[in-house]
Coordinates of C-alpha atoms in Angstrom, one line a residue:
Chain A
X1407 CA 6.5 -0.8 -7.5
X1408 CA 10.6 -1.1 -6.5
X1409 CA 8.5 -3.2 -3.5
X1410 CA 6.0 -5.2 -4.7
X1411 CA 8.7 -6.6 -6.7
X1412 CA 11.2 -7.0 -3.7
X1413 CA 8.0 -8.5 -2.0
X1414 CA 7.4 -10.9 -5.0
X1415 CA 11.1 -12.1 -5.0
X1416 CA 11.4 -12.8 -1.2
X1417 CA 8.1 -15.0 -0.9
X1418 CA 9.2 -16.7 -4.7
X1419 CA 12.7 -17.5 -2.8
X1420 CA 11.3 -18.3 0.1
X1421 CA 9.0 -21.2 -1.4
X1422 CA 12.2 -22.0 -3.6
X1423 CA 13.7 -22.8 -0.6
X1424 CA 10.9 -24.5 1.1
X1425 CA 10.4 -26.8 -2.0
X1426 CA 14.4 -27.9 -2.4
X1427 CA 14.2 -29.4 1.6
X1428 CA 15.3 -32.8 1.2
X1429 CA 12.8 -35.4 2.7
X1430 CA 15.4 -38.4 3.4
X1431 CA 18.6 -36.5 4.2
X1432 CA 17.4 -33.5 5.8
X1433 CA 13.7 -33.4 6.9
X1434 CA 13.5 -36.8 8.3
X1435 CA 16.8 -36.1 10.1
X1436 CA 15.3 -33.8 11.9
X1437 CA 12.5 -35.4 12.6
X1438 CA 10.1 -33.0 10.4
X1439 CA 9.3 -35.2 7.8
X1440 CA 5.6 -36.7 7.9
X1441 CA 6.6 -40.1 7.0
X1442 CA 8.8 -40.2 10.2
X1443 CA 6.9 -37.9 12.9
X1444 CA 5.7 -40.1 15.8
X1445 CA 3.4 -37.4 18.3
X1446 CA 4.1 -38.3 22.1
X1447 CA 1.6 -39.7 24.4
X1448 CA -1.8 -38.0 24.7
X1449 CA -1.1 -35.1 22.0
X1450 CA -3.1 -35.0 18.6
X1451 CA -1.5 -35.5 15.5
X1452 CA -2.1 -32.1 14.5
X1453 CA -1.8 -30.4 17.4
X1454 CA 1.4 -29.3 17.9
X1455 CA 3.5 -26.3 16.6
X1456 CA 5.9 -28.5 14.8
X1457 CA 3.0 -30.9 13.7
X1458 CA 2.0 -27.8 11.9
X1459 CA 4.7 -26.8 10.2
X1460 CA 6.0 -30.4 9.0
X1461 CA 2.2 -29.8 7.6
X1462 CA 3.1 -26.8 6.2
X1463 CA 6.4 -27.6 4.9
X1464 CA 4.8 -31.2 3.2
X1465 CA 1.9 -29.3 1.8
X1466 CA 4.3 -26.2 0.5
X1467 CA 6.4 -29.2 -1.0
X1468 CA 3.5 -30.9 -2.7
X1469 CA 1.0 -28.3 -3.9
X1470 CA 3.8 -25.8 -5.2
X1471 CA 6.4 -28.2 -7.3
X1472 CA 5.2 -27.1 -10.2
X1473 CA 3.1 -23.8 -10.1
X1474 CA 7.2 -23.3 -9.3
X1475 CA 8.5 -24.1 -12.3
X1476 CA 7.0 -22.0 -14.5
X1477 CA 7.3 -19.2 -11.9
X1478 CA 10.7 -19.4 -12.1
X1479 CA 11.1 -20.2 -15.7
X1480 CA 8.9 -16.4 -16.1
X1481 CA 11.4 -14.7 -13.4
X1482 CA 14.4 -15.9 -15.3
X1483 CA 13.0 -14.7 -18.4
X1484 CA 12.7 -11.4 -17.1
X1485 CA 15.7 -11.3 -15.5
X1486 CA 17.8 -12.5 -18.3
X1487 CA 16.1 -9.5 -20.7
X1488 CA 15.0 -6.6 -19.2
X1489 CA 17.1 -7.4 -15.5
Chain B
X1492 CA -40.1 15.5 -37.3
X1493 CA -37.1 14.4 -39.7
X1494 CA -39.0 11.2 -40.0
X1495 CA -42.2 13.0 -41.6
X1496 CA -40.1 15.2 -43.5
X1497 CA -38.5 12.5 -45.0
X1498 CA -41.9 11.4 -47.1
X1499 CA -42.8 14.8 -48.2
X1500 CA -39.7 16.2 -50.0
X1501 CA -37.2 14.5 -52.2
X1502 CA -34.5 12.6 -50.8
X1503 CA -31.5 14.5 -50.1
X1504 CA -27.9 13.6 -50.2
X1505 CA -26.2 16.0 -48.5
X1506 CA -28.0 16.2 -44.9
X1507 CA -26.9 19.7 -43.8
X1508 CA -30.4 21.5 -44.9
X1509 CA -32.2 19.2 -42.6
X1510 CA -30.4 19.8 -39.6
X1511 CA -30.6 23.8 -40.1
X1512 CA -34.3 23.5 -40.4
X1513 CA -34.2 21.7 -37.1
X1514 CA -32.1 24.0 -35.0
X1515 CA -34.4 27.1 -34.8
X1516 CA -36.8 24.9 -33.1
X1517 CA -34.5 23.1 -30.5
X1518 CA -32.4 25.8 -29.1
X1519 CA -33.1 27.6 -26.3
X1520 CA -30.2 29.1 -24.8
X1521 CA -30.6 33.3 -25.0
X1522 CA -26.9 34.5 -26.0
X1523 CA -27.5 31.8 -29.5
X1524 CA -31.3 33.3 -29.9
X1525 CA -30.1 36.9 -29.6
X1526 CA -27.9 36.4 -32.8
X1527 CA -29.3 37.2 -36.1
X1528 CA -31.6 34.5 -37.7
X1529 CA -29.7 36.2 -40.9
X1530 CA -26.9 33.7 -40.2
X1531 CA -28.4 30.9 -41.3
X1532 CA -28.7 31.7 -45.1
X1533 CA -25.5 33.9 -45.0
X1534 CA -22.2 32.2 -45.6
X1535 CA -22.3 28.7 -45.5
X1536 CA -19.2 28.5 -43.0
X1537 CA -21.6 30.1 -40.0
X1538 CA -24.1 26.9 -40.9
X1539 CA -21.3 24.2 -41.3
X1540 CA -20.1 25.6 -38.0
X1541 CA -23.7 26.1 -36.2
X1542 CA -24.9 22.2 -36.9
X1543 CA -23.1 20.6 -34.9
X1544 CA -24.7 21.5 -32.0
X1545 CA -28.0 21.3 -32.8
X1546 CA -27.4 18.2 -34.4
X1547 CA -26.4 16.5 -31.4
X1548 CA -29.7 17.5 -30.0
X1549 CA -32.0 16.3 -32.7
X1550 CA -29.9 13.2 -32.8
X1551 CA -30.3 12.0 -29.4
X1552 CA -33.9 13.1 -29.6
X1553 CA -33.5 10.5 -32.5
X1554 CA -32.0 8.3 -30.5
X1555 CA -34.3 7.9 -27.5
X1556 CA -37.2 7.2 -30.3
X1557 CA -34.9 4.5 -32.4
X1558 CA -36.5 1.1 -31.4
X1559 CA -32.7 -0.4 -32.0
X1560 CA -31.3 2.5 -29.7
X1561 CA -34.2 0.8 -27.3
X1562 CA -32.9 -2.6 -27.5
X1563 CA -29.4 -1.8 -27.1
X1564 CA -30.0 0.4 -24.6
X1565 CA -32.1 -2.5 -23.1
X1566 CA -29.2 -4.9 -23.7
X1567 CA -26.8 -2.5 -22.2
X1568 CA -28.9 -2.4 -18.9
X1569 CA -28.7 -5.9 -18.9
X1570 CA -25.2 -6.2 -19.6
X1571 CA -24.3 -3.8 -17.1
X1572 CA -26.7 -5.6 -13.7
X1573 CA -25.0 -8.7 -14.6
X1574 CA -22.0 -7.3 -14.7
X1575 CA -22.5 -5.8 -11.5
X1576 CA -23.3 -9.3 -10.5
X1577 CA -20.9 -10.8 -11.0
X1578 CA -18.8 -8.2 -9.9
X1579 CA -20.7 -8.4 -6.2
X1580 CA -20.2 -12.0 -6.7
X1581 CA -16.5 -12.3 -6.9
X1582 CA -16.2 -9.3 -4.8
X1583 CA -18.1 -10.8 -1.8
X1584 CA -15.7 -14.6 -2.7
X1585 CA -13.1 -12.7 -1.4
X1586 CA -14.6 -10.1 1.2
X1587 CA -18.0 -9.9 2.6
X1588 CA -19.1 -6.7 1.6
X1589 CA -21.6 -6.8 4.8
X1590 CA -18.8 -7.5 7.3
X1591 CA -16.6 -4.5 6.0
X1592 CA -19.5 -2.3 6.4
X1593 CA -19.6 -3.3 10.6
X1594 CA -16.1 -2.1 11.0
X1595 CA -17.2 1.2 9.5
X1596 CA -19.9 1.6 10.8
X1597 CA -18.3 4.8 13.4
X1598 CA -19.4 8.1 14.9
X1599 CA -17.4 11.0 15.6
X1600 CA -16.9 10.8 19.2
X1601 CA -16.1 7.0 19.0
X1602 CA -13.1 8.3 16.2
X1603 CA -11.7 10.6 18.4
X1604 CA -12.3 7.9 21.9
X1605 CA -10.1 5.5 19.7
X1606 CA -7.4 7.7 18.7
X1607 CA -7.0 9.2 22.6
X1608 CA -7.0 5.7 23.5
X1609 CA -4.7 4.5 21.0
X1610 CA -2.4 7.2 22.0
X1611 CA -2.9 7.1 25.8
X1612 CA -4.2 3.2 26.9
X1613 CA -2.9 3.7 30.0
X1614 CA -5.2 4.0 32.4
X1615 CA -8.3 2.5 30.1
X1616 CA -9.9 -0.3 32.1
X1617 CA -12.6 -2.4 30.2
X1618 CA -10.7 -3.9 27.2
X1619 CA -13.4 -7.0 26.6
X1620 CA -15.8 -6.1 23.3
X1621 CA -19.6 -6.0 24.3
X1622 CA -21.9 -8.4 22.8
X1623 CA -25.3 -8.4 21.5
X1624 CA -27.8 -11.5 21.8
X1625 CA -30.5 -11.6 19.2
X1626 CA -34.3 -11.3 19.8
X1627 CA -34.5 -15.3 19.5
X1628 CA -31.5 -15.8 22.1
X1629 CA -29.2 -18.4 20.4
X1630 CA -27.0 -16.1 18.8
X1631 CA -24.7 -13.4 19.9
X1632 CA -22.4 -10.8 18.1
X1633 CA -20.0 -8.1 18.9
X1634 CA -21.3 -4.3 18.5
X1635 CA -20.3 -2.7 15.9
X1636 CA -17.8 0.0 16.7
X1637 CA -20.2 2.9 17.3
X1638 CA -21.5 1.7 20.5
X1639 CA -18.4 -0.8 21.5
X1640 CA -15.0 1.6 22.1
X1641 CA -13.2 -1.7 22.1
X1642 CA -14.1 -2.5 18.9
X1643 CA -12.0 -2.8 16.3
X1644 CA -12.7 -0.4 13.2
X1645 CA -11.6 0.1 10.1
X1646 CA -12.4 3.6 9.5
X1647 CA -9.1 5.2 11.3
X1648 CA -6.6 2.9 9.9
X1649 CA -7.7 3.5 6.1
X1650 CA -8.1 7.3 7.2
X1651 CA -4.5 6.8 8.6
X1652 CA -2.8 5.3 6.2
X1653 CA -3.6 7.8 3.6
X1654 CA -3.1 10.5 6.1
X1655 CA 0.4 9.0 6.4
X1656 CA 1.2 8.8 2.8
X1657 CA 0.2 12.5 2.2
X1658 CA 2.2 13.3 5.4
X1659 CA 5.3 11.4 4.3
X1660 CA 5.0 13.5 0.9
X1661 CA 4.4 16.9 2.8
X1662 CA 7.3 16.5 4.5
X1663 CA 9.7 15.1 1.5
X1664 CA 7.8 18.4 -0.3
X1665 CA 8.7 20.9 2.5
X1666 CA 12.6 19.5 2.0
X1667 CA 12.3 19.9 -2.3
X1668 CA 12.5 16.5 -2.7
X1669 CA 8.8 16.0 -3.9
X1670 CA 8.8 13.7 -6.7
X1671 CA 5.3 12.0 -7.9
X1672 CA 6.6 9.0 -7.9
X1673 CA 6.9 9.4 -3.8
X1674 CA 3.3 8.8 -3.7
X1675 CA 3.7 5.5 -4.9
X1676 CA 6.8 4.2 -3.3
X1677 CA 5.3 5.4 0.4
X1678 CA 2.2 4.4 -0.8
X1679 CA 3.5 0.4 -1.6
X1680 CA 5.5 0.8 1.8
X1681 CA 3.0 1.2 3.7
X1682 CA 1.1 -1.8 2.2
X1683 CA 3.8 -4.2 2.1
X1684 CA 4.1 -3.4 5.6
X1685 CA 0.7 -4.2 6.0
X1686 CA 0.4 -7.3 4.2
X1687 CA 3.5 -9.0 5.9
X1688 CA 2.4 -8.1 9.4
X1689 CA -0.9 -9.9 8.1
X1690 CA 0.7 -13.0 6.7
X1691 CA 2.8 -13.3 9.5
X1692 CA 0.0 -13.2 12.0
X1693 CA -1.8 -15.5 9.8
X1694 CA 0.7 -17.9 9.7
X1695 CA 1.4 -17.1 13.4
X1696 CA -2.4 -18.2 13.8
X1697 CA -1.9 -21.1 11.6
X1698 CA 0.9 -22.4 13.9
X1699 CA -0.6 -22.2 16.8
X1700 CA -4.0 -23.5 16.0
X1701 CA -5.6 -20.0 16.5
X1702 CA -9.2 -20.1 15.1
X1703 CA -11.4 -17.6 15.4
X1704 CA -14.2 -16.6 12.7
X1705 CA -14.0 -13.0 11.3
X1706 CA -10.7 -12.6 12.9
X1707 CA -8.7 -11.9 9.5
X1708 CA -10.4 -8.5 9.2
X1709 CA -9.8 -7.6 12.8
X1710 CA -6.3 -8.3 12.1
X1711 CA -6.4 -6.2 9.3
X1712 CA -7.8 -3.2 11.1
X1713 CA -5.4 -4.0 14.7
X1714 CA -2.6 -3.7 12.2
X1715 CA -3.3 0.1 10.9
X1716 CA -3.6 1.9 14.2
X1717 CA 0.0 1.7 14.5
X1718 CA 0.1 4.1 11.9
X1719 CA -1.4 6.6 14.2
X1720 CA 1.5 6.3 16.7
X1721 CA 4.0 7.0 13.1
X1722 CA 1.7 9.6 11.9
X1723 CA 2.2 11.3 15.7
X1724 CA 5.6 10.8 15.8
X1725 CA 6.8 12.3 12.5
X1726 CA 5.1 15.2 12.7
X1727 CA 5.9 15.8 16.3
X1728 CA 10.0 15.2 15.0
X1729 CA 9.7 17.2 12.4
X1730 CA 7.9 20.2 14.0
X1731 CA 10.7 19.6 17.0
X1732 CA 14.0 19.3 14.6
X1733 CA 12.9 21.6 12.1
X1734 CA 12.7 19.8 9.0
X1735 CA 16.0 17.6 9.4
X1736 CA 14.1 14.3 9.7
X1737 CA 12.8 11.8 13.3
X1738 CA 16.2 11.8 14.8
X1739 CA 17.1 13.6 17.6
X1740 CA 16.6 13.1 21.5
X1741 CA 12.8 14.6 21.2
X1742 CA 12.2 12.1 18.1
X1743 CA 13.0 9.4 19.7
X1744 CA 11.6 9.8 22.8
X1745 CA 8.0 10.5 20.9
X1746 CA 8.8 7.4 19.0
X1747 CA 9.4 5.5 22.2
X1748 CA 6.5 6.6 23.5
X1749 CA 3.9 6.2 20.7
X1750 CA 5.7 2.8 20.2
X1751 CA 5.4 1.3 23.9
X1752 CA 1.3 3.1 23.8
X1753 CA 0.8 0.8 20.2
X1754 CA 1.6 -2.0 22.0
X1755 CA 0.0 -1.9 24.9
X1756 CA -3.1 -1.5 23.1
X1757 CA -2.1 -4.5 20.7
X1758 CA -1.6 -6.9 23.6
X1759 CA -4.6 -5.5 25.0
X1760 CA -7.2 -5.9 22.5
X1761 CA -5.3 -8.8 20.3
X1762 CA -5.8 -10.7 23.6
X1763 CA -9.3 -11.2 23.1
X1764 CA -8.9 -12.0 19.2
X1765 CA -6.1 -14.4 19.8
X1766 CA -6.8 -15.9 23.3
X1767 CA -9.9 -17.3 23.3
X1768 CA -11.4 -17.4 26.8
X1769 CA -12.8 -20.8 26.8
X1770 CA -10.4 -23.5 25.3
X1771 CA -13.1 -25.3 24.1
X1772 CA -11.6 -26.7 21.1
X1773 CA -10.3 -29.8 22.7
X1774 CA -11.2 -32.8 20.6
X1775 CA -10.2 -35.6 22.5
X1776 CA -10.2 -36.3 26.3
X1777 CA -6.7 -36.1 26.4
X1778 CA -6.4 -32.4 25.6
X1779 CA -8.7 -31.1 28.4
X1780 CA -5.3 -31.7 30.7
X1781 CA -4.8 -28.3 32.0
X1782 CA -0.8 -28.6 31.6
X1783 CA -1.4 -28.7 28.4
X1784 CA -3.9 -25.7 28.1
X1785 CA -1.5 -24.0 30.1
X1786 CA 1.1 -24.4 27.4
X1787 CA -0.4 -23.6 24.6
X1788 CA -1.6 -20.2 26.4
X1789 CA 1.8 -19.3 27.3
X1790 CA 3.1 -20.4 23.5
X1791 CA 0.2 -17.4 22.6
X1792 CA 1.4 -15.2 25.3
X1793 CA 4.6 -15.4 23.9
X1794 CA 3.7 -15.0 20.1
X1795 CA 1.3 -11.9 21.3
X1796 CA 4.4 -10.6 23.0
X1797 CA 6.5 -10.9 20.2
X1798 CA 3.9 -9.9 17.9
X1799 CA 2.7 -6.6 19.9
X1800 CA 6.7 -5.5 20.5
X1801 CA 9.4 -6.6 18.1
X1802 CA 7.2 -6.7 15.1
X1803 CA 5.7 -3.6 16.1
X1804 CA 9.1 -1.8 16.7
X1805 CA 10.6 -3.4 13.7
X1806 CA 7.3 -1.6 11.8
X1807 CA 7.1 1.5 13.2
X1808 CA 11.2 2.3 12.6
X1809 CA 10.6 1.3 9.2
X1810 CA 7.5 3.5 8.6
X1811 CA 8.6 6.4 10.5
X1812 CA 11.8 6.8 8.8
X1813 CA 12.1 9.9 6.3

C-alpha cells in the first residue's frame, strides 16, 4: 500500500507540475504553447512528436485545473492529520 | 403438516411442542435414530437442545412452501441477473471479457514453447503472428495463442507474476524475515511496475501516433514475460549464493543473461505491435514522402530500443532485488 501511495503522489505531482507551466512566459518561449506553434511545410498539425505533447500539455492544463484542486485540497488534509 | 395442525388443536404460545412432534418424522441420520425415543419426554433440557436441528429442517421445508419466501426468492433471482448485468456491463466498459478470453486461450505445449523461447530467442526465426481470414473473406484476425507461438498470451505472465510474489516470499521465508505483510508490498511492486511500464508505453504510443486496435492488452501481456527472466534469475542466485540474496558474479551474469534474452524477444515481437508494416495512415498527400516515413520509423525504432533495454533493465533490477 507504502506504493500505491508513492504511485499516487508522483502522478498527483507530476500533473501539479504540468498544470503550473506558464503559457506566456514559459510555454510560448519555447515554442510549445498552441497559440504560438506554427508546423513547417508539408507536416500535419498533429503529426509531430512535439505537436503531441504541446497537445498533451494544453489538454492536461485544461481538463485538470480543477479536478486539481480538490485533489490537492484532500492530500493536504491528510497530510496535515494523519501525515 | 404444521399448517393442518394448526386448525385442529388449540393455539399454542409456546412453539416448542410443535417442533418435537415434527422431528421424529424428518430425521434420518442413524447415530440421532439409535438414541432412545425416551429423550423426548425426559428432561426438558435434551428437547430445548434437540429442536434446533429439526427445526431448521421443518422451517425451510416451510420456507420453500411460503408463497412470500416464493416472491422474494423470485425477487432475489431477479435482483441478482441484473445485477450480474450490470456487473458484465461495466465490466466489459472497461475490458472486453471476449478479448481476454483469446489471450488465454493456451495449451500445454504452447506454455512451455513460450517460456523456452522467452528464455532462449536466439536462434527462433518466424517472429510475424499468423492470421486467420473468415469464411466470407473480408476479415482477418490473429490466432489465438494455441495455434500461433508468436502470440502474445496472457496466461504465463498472470501465472508469473504470482509465481514471483510467492517466490519473493519463499525466499524472504527461508532467511526468517517472512512477514504477511510481504505479500502485499511484493505484491503492489510488482503491479506498479506493471502499470508504469504500461502508461509509459501508452504515452510512448500516444507520442508517436502509434495506433493499433487491441494493442493495450498485448502490451499488457508483452510486459509480464519479463517476470519470467526475474523469476529465473532469483532462483538461480539464490540456489548459487546460498541464500545471501542476487549478487554475486553467477547472479549477475544470470541476470545479464535473462535480461539481454527479454529483450530480444521485446524488440522482436513489440515490432509487429508497434511498427506497423504498411504506413497507411497518411492523411494527406504530403505525408506519403518516404523521408518522412523514414523518420518516424526510426523515431519508433528508437522508442522500441529504449523501451525493450533501459526500461527493461531499469525493471528487471528493480524486481529482482531481495
Amino acid at each position: 500500500m507504502l506504493i500505491f501511495g508513492n504511485l499516487i503522489y508522483v502522478s498527483c505531482l507530476l500533473i501539479n507540475a504540468i498544470a503550473i507551466l506558464s503559457e506566456d512566459r514559459f510555454l510560448a518561449r519555447i515554442n510549445f504553447s498552441p497559440s504560438s506553434y506554427d508546423p513547417a511545410f508539408g507536416q500535419s498539425a498533429d503529426a509531430s512528436v512535439q505537436a503531441k505533447i504541446m497537445n498533451l500539455i494544453a489538454s492536461v492544463r485544461t481538463l485538470m485545473r480543477i479536478p486539481l484542486i480538490v485533489v490537492n485540497t484532500l492530500i493536504i488534509i491528510y497530510e496535515l492529520v494523519l501525515g | 403438516m404444521q399448517r393442518s395442525g394448526y386448525g385442529q388443536s388449540p393455539p399454542l404460545h409456546h412453539p416448542v411442542p410443535q417442533h418435537v412432534s415434527t422431528v421424529p418424522q424428518l430425521r434420518s441420520p442413524p447415530p440421532l435414530t439409535s438414541q432412545p425415543q425416551s429423550g423426548y419426554d425426559g428432561s426438558p433440557y435434551q428437547q430445548q437442545g434437540r429442536a434446533p436441528s429439526g427445526n431448521m429442517f421443518g422451517q425451510y421445508g416451510n420456507f420453500i412452501n411460503d408463497p412470500a419466501a416464493q416472491l422474494a426468492s423470485q425477487f432475489g433471482q431477479t435482483a441478482f441477473k441484473q445485477g450480474q448485468e450490470y456487473l458484465e456491463q461495466n465490466v466489459n466498459r472497461f475490458v472486453s471479457v471476449s478479448a481476454l478470453k483469446h489471450y488465454f486461450n493456451v495449451t500445454n505445449s504452447y506454455v512451455i514453447n513460450k517460456l523456452w523461447l522467452v528464455l532462449f530467442p536466439w536462434r527462433h526465426k518466424p517472429w510475424s503472428r499468423k492470421q486467420t481470414v473468415s469464411p466470407s473473406g473480408q476479415e482477418g484476425w490473429y490466432l489465438p495463442p494455441r495455434d500461433d507461438l508468436n502470440s502474445p498470451d496472457m496466461y504465463i505472465p498472470v501465472m508469473s507474476l504470482v509465481t514471483y510474489i510467492f517466490l519473493q516470499t519463499l525466499i524472504a521465508g527461508l532467511r526468517g524475515q517472512f512477514q504477511p505483510e510481504l505479500f502485499g508490498y511484493i505484491a503492489t511492486t510488482a503491479l506498479v511496475v506493471v502499470i508504469v511500464e504500461i502508461l509509459g508505453l501508452k504515452l510512448g504510443c500516444y507520442l508517436l501516433s502509434i495506433s493499433n486496435e487491441s494493442q493495450l492488452l498485448d502490451l499488457v501481456a508483452y510486459s509480464g514475460y519479463k517476470f519470467v527472466g526475474v523469476i529465473v534469475t532469483i532462483s538461480i542466485a539464490e540456489i548459487v549464493n546460498g541464500g545471501k540474496g542476487t549478487g554475486g558474479v553467477i547472479g549477475w551474469t544470470v541476470f545479464a543473461y535473462t535480461f539481454f534474452a527479454n529483450a530480444l524477444f521485446l524488440m522482436r515481437s513489440l515490432k509487429y505491435v508497434l511498427l506497423p508494416e504498411n504506413n497507411n495512415n497518411a492523411q494527406g498527400p504530403m505525408q506519403t514522402m518516404p523521408t518522412e516515413g523514414r523518420a518516424k520509423r526510426s523515431q519508433r525504432l528508437q522508442f522500441l530500443f529504449f523501451y525493450a533495454y533501459i526500461v527493461q533493465l531499469f525493471f528487471m533490477w528493480i524486481l529482482s532485488r531481495p
